[in-house]
Tab-separated table of C-alpha atoms in Angstrom:
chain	number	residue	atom	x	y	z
B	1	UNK	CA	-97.411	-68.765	39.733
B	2	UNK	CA	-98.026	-70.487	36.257
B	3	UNK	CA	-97.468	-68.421	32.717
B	4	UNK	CA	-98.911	-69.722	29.377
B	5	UNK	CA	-99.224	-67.753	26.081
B	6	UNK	CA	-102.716	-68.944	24.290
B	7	UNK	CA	-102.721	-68.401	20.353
B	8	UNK	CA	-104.327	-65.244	19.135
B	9	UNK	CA	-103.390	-64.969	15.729
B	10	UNK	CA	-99.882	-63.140	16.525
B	11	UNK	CA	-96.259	-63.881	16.588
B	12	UNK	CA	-96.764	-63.755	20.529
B	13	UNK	CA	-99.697	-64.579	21.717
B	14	UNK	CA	-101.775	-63.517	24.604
B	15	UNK	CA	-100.454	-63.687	28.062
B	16	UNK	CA	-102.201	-65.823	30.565
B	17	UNK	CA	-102.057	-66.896	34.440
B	18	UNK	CA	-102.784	-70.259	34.903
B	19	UNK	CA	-104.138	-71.946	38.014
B	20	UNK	CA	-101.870	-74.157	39.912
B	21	UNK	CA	-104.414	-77.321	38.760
B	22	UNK	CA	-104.093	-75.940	35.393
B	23	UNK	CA	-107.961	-76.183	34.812
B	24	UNK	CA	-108.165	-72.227	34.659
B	25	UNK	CA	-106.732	-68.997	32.938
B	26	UNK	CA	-106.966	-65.655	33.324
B	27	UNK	CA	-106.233	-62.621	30.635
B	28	UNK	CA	-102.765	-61.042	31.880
B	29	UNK	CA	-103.496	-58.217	29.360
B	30	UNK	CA	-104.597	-55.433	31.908
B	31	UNK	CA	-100.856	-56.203	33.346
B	32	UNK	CA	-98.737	-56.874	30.788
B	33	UNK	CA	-99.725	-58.160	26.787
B	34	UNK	CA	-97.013	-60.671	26.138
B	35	UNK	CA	-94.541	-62.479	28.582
B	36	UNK	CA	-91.384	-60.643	26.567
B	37	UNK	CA	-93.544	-57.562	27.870
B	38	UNK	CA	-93.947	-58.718	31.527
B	39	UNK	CA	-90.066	-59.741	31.810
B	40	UNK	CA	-88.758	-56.732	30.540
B	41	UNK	CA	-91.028	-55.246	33.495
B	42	UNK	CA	-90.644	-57.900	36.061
B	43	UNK	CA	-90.712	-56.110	39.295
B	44	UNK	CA	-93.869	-53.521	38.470
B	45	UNK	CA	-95.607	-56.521	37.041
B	46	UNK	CA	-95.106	-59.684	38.982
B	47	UNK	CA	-97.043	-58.786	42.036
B	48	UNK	CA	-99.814	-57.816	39.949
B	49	UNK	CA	-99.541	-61.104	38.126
B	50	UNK	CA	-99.472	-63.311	41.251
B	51	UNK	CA	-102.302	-61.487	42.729
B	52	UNK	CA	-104.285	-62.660	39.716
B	53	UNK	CA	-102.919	-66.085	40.507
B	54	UNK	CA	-104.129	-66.133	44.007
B	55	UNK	CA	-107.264	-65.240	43.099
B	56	UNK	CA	-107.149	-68.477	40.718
B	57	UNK	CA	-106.185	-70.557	43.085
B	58	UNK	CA	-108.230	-69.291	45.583
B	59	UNK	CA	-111.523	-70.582	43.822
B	60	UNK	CA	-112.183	-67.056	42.595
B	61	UNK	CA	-113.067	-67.709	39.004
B	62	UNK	CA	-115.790	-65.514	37.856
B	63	UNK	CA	-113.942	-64.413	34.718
B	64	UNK	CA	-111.988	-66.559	34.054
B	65	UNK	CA	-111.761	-69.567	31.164
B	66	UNK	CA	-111.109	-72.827	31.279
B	67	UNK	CA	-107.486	-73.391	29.904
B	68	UNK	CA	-106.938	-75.667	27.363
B	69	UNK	CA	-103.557	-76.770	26.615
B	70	UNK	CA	-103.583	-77.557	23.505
B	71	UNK	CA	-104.790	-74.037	22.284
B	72	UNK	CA	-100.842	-72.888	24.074
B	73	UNK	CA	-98.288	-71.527	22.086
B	74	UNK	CA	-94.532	-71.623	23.666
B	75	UNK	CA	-94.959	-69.550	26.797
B	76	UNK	CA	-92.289	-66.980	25.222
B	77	UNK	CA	-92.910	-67.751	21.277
B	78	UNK	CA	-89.828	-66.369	20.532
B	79	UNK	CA	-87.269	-65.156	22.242
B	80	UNK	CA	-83.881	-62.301	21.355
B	81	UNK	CA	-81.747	-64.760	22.531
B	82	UNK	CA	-81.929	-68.509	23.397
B	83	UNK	CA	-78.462	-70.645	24.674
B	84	UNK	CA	-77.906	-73.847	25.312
B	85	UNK	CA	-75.901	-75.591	27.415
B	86	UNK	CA	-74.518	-78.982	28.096
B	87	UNK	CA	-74.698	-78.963	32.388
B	88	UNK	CA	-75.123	-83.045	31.988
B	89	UNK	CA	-71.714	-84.448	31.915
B	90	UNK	CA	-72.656	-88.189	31.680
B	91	UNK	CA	-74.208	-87.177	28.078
B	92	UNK	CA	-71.137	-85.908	27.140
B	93	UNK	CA	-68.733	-88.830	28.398
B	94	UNK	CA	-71.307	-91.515	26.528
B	95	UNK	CA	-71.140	-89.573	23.034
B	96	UNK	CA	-66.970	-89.290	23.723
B	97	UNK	CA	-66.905	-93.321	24.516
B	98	UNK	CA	-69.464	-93.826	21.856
B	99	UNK	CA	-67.737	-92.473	19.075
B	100	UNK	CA	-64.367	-92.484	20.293
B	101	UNK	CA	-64.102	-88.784	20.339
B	102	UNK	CA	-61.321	-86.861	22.033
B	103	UNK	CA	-62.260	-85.156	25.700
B	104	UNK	CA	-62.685	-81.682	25.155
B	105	UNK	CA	-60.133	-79.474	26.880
B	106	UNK	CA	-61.671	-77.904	30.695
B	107	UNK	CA	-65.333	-79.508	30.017
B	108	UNK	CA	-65.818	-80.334	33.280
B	109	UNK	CA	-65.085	-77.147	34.525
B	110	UNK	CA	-66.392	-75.124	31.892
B	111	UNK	CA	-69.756	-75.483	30.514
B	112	UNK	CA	-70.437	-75.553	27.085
B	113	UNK	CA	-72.867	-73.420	25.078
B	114	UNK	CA	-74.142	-72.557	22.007
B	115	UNK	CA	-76.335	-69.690	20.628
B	116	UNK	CA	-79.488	-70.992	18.877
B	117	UNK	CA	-82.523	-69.660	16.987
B	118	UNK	CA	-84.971	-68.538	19.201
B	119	UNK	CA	-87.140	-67.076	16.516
B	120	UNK	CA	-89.842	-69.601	16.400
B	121	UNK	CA	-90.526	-72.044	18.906
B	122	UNK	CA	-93.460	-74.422	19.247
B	123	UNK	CA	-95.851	-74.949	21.931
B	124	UNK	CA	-96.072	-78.475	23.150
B	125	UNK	CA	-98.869	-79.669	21.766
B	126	UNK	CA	-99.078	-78.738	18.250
B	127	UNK	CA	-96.775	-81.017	15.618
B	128	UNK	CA	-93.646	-80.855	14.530
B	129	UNK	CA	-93.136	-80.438	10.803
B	130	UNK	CA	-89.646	-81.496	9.238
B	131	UNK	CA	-88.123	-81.929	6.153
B	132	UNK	CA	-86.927	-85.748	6.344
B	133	UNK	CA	-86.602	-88.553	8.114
B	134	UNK	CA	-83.146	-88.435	6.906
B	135	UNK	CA	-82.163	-86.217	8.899
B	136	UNK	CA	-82.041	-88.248	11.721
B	137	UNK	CA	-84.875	-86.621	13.743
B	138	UNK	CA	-84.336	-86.967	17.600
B	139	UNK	CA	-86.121	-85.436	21.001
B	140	UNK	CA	-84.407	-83.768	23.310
B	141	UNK	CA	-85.585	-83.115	26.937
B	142	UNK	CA	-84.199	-80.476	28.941
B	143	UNK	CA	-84.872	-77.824	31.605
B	144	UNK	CA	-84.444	-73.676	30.450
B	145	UNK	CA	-84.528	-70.492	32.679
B	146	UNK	CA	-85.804	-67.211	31.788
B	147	UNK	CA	-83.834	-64.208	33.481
B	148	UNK	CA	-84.496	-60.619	33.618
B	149	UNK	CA	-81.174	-58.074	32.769
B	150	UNK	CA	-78.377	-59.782	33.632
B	151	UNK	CA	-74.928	-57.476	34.632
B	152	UNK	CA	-71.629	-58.386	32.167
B	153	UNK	CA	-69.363	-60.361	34.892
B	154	UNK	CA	-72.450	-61.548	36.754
B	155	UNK	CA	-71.389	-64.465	39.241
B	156	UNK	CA	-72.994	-67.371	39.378
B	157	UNK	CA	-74.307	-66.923	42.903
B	158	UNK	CA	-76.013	-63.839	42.011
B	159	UNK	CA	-77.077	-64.772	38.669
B	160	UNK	CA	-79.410	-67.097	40.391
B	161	UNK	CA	-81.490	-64.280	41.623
B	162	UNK	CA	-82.013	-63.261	37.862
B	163	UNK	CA	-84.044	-66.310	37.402
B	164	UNK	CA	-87.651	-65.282	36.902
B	165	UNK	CA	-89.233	-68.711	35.534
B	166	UNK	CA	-88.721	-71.955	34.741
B	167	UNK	CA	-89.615	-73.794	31.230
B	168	UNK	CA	-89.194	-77.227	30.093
B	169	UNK	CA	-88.467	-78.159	26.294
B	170	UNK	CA	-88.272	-80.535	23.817
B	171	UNK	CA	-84.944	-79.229	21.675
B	172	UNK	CA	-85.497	-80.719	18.538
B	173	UNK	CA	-82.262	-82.382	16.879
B	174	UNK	CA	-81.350	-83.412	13.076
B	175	UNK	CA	-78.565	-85.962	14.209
B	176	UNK	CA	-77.494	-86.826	10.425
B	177	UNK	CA	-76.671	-83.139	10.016
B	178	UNK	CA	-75.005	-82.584	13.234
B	179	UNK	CA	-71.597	-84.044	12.569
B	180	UNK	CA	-70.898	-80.980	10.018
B	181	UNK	CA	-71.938	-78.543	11.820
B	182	UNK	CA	-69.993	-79.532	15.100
B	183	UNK	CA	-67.221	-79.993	12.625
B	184	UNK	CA	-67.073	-76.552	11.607
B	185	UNK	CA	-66.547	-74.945	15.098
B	186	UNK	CA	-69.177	-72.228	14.093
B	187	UNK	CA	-71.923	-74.397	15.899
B	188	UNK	CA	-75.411	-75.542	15.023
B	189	UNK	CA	-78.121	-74.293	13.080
B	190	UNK	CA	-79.650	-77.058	10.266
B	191	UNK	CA	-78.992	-79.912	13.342
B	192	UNK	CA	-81.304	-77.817	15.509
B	193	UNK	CA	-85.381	-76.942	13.861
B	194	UNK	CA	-87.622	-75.224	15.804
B	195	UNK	CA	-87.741	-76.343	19.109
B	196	UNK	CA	-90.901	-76.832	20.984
B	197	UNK	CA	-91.936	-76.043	24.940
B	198	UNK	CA	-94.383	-77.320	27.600
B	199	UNK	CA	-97.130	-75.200	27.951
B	200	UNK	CA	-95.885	-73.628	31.187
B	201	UNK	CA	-93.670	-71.353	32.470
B	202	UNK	CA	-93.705	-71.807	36.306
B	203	UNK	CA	-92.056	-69.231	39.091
B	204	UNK	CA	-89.202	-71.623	41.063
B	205	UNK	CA	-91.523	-71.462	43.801
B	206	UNK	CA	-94.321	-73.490	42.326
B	207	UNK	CA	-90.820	-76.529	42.902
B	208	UNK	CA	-90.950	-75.955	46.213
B	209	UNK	CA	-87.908	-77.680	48.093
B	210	UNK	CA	-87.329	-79.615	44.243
B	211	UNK	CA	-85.823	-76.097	43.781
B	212	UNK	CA	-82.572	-75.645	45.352
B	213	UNK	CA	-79.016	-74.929	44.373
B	214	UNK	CA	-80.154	-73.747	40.984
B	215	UNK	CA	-81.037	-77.464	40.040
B	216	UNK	CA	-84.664	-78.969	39.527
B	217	UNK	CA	-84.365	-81.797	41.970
B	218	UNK	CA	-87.310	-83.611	40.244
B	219	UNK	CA	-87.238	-86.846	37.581
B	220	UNK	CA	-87.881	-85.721	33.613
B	221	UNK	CA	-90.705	-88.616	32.560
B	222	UNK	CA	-90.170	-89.247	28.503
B	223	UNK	CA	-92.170	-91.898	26.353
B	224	UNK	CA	-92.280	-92.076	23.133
B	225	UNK	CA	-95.324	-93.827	21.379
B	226	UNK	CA	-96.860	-93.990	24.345
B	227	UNK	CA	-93.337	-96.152	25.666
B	228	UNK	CA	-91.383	-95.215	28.967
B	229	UNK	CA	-88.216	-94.203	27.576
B	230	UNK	CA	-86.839	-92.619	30.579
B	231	UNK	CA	-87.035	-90.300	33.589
B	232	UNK	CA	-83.305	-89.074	34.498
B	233	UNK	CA	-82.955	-86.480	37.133
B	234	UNK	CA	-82.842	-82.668	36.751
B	235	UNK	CA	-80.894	-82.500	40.087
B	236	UNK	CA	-77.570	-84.293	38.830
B	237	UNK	CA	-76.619	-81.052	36.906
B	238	UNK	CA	-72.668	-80.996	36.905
B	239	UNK	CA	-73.054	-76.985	36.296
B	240	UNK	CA	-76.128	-75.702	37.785
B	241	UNK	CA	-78.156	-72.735	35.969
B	242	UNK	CA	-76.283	-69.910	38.324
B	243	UNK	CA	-73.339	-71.544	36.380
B	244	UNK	CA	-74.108	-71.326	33.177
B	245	UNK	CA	-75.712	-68.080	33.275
B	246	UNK	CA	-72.786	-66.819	34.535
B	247	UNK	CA	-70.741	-68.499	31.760
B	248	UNK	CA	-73.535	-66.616	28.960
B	249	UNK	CA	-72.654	-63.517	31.162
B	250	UNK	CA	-69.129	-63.300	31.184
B	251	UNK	CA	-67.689	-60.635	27.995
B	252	UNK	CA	-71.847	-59.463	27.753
B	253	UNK	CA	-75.010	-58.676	29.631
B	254	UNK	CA	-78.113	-60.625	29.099
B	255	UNK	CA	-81.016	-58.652	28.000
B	256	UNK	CA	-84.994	-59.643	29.885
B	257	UNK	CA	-86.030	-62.331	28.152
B	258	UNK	CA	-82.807	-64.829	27.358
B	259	UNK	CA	-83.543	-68.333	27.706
B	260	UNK	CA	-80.765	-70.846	28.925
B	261	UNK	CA	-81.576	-74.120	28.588
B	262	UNK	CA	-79.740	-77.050	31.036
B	263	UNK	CA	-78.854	-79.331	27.619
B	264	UNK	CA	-80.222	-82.963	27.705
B	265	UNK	CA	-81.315	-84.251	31.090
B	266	UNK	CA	-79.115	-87.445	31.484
B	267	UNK	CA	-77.419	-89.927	34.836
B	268	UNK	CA	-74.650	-92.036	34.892
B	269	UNK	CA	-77.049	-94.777	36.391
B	270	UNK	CA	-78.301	-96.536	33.117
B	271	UNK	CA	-81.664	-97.452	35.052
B	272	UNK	CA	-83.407	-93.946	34.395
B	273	UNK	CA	-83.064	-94.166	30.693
B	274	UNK	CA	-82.108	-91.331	28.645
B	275	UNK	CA	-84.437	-88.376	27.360
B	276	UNK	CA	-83.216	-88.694	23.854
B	277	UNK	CA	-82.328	-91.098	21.083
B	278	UNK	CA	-79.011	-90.253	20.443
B	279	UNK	CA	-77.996	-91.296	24.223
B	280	UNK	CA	-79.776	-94.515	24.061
B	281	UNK	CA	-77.779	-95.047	21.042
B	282	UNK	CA	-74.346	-94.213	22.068
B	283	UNK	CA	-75.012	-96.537	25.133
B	284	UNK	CA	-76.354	-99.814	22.821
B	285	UNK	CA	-72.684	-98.637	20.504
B	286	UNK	CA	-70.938	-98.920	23.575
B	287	UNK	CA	-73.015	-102.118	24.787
B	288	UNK	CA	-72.932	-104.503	21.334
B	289	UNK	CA	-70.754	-102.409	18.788
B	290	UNK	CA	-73.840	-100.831	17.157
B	291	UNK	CA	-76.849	-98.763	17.624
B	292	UNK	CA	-80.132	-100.760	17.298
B	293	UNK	CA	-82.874	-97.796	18.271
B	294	UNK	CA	-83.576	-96.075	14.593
B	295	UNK	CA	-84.453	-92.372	15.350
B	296	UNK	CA	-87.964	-90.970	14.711
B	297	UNK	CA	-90.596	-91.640	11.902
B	298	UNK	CA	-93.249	-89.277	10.506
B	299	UNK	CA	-96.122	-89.880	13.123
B	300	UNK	CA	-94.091	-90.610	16.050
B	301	UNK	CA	-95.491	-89.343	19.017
B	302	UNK	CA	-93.263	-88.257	21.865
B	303	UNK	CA	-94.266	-86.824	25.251
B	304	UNK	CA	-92.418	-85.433	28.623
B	305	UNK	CA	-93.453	-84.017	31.652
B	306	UNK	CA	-92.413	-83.332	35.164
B	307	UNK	CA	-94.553	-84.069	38.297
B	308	UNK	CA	-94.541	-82.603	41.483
B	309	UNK	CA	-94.239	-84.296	44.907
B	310	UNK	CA	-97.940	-84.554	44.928
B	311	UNK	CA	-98.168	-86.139	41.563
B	312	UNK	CA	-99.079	-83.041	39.788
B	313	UNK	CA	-97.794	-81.978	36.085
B	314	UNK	CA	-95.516	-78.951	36.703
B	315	UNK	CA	-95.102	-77.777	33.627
B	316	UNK	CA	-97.961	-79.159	31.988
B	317	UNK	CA	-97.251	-82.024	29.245
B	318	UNK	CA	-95.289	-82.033	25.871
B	319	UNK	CA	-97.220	-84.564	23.833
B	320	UNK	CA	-96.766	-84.139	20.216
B	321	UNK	CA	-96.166	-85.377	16.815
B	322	UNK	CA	-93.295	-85.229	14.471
B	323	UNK	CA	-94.708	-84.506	10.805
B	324	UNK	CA	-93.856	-84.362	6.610
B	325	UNK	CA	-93.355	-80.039	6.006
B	326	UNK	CA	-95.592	-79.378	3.466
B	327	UNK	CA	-94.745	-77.015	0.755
């Protein structure tokens, strides 16, 4: 089953099912208004959801409309809480060699996280509006999970059956104002804007066998103006999402509705690129002694998605611009 939220004029949208070719929508709103509202009431409403999806996909179309992604907002607009991990450990090891920074104690057994600002994110096609390019703007490409209530103590095997969908995102990054922050120990907030999502939030089933051992086994593709910048593997997680919803879970439950996101898809092997800037730059640091990719301009253009085995967009695309704020 696909999920998209289609503007309305509210903070959250309308809620939608999607056909699997993503040329149709339904209205979710005789089962549940907004997805916040379905996830909060995932077992009443998700077989009444997926019977509106079958009749989608089963050619049954009589009321519905065609779906247009760039009329999506994020799938959950905003969210009570949104973390972020770091589950790629070769991201890590290139900013530590890049910068000559010192390993951080039990990372590789321990994921890390942060708590971000899920107040306002941005669906993945409208633009990006920032402040500067100063502020070193950079794309990030990950993978997130949405969970129903999650128990305090909640181990990692069953945490897994707490994930309800699957998103993919662009996080957003100001790299000249990270440093700071990360220096402070209190975490990020300036460094990380509003971050902006694919169009669709897909059920792990819609992966098929790509979905296994709470990893999406499938290549991220990332260009940027209209460039192949890379297309590193979801599956070589170090921490898998059981993992690091577990971590989130440990001194606290997890209300319906947190999103944890897998941090920036990235391989060892230097062949699949990276799916963001600051990667690509640690690696030319580490290559000639200095970083030759400037990060993004007003008017750059960046774009991910994630294709199934049969060549079709999971997720749908993220294909946007970064812009000047105004006002």
């Amino acid at each position: 089953m696909k999920l998209a939220t289609l503007k309305n004029g509210s903070r959250d949208g309308r809620l939608m099912v999607v056909s699997r070719d993503h040329q149709w929508a339904l209205d979710a709103s005789p089962v549940a208004l907004t997805l916040q509202q379905a996830i909060e009431n995932w077992s009443t409403v998700e077989p009444r959801l997926q019977a509106l999806a079958s009749r989608l996909d089963g050619g049954d179309v009589a009321d519905a409309i065609a779906f247009d992604p760039g009329q999506a907002m994020a799938p959950l607009p905003r969210a009570f809480q949104w973390c972020d991990g770091s589950a790629f450990l070769s991201h890590g090891a290139l900013m530590q060699k890049a910068f000559n920074l010192d390993p951080i104690d039990g990372a590789e057994h321990t994921p890390l996280m942060y708590q971000g600002a899920g107040d306002d994110f941005i669906g993945g096609r409208d633009d990006i509006p920032l402040p500067s390019e100063s502020q070193g703007i950079d794309f990030e490409g990950e993978f997130v999970v949405l969970v129903d209530d999650v128990p305090m103590g909640c181990g990692a095997e069953q945490a897994l059956q707490h994930i309800k969908l699957i998103l993919q995102i662009n996080d957003v990054s100001l790299r000249a104002l990270a440093p700071r922050e990360m220096r402070t120990g209190f975490g990020f907030l300036q460094a990380k804007p509003s971050s902006s999502f694919a169009p669709l939030a897909i059920t792990p089933d819609e992966l098929g066998d790509a979905w296994r051992d709470g990893r999406v086994h499938l290549p991220l593709q990332v260009q940027w103006n209209g460039e192949w910048f890379g297309h590193p593997h979801g599956g070589q997680m170090n921490f898998n999402f059981g993992e690091l919803i577990a971590h989130a879970a440990l001194t606290r439950r997890l209300r319906a509705g947190t999103l944890i996101g897998s941090g920036t898809v990235s391989n060892a092997e230097r062949s699949a690129g990276s799916a963001c800037i600051a990667e690509r730059r640690a690696i030319e640091m580490i290559e000639h002694g200095a970083a030759q990719t400037a990060f993004m301009r007003f008017g750059d253009r960046v774009r991910m998605d994630v294709l199934g085995h049969d060549g079709q967009s999971l997720f749908g695309a993220i294909d946007q611009r970064v812009v000047q704020a105004q006002g």
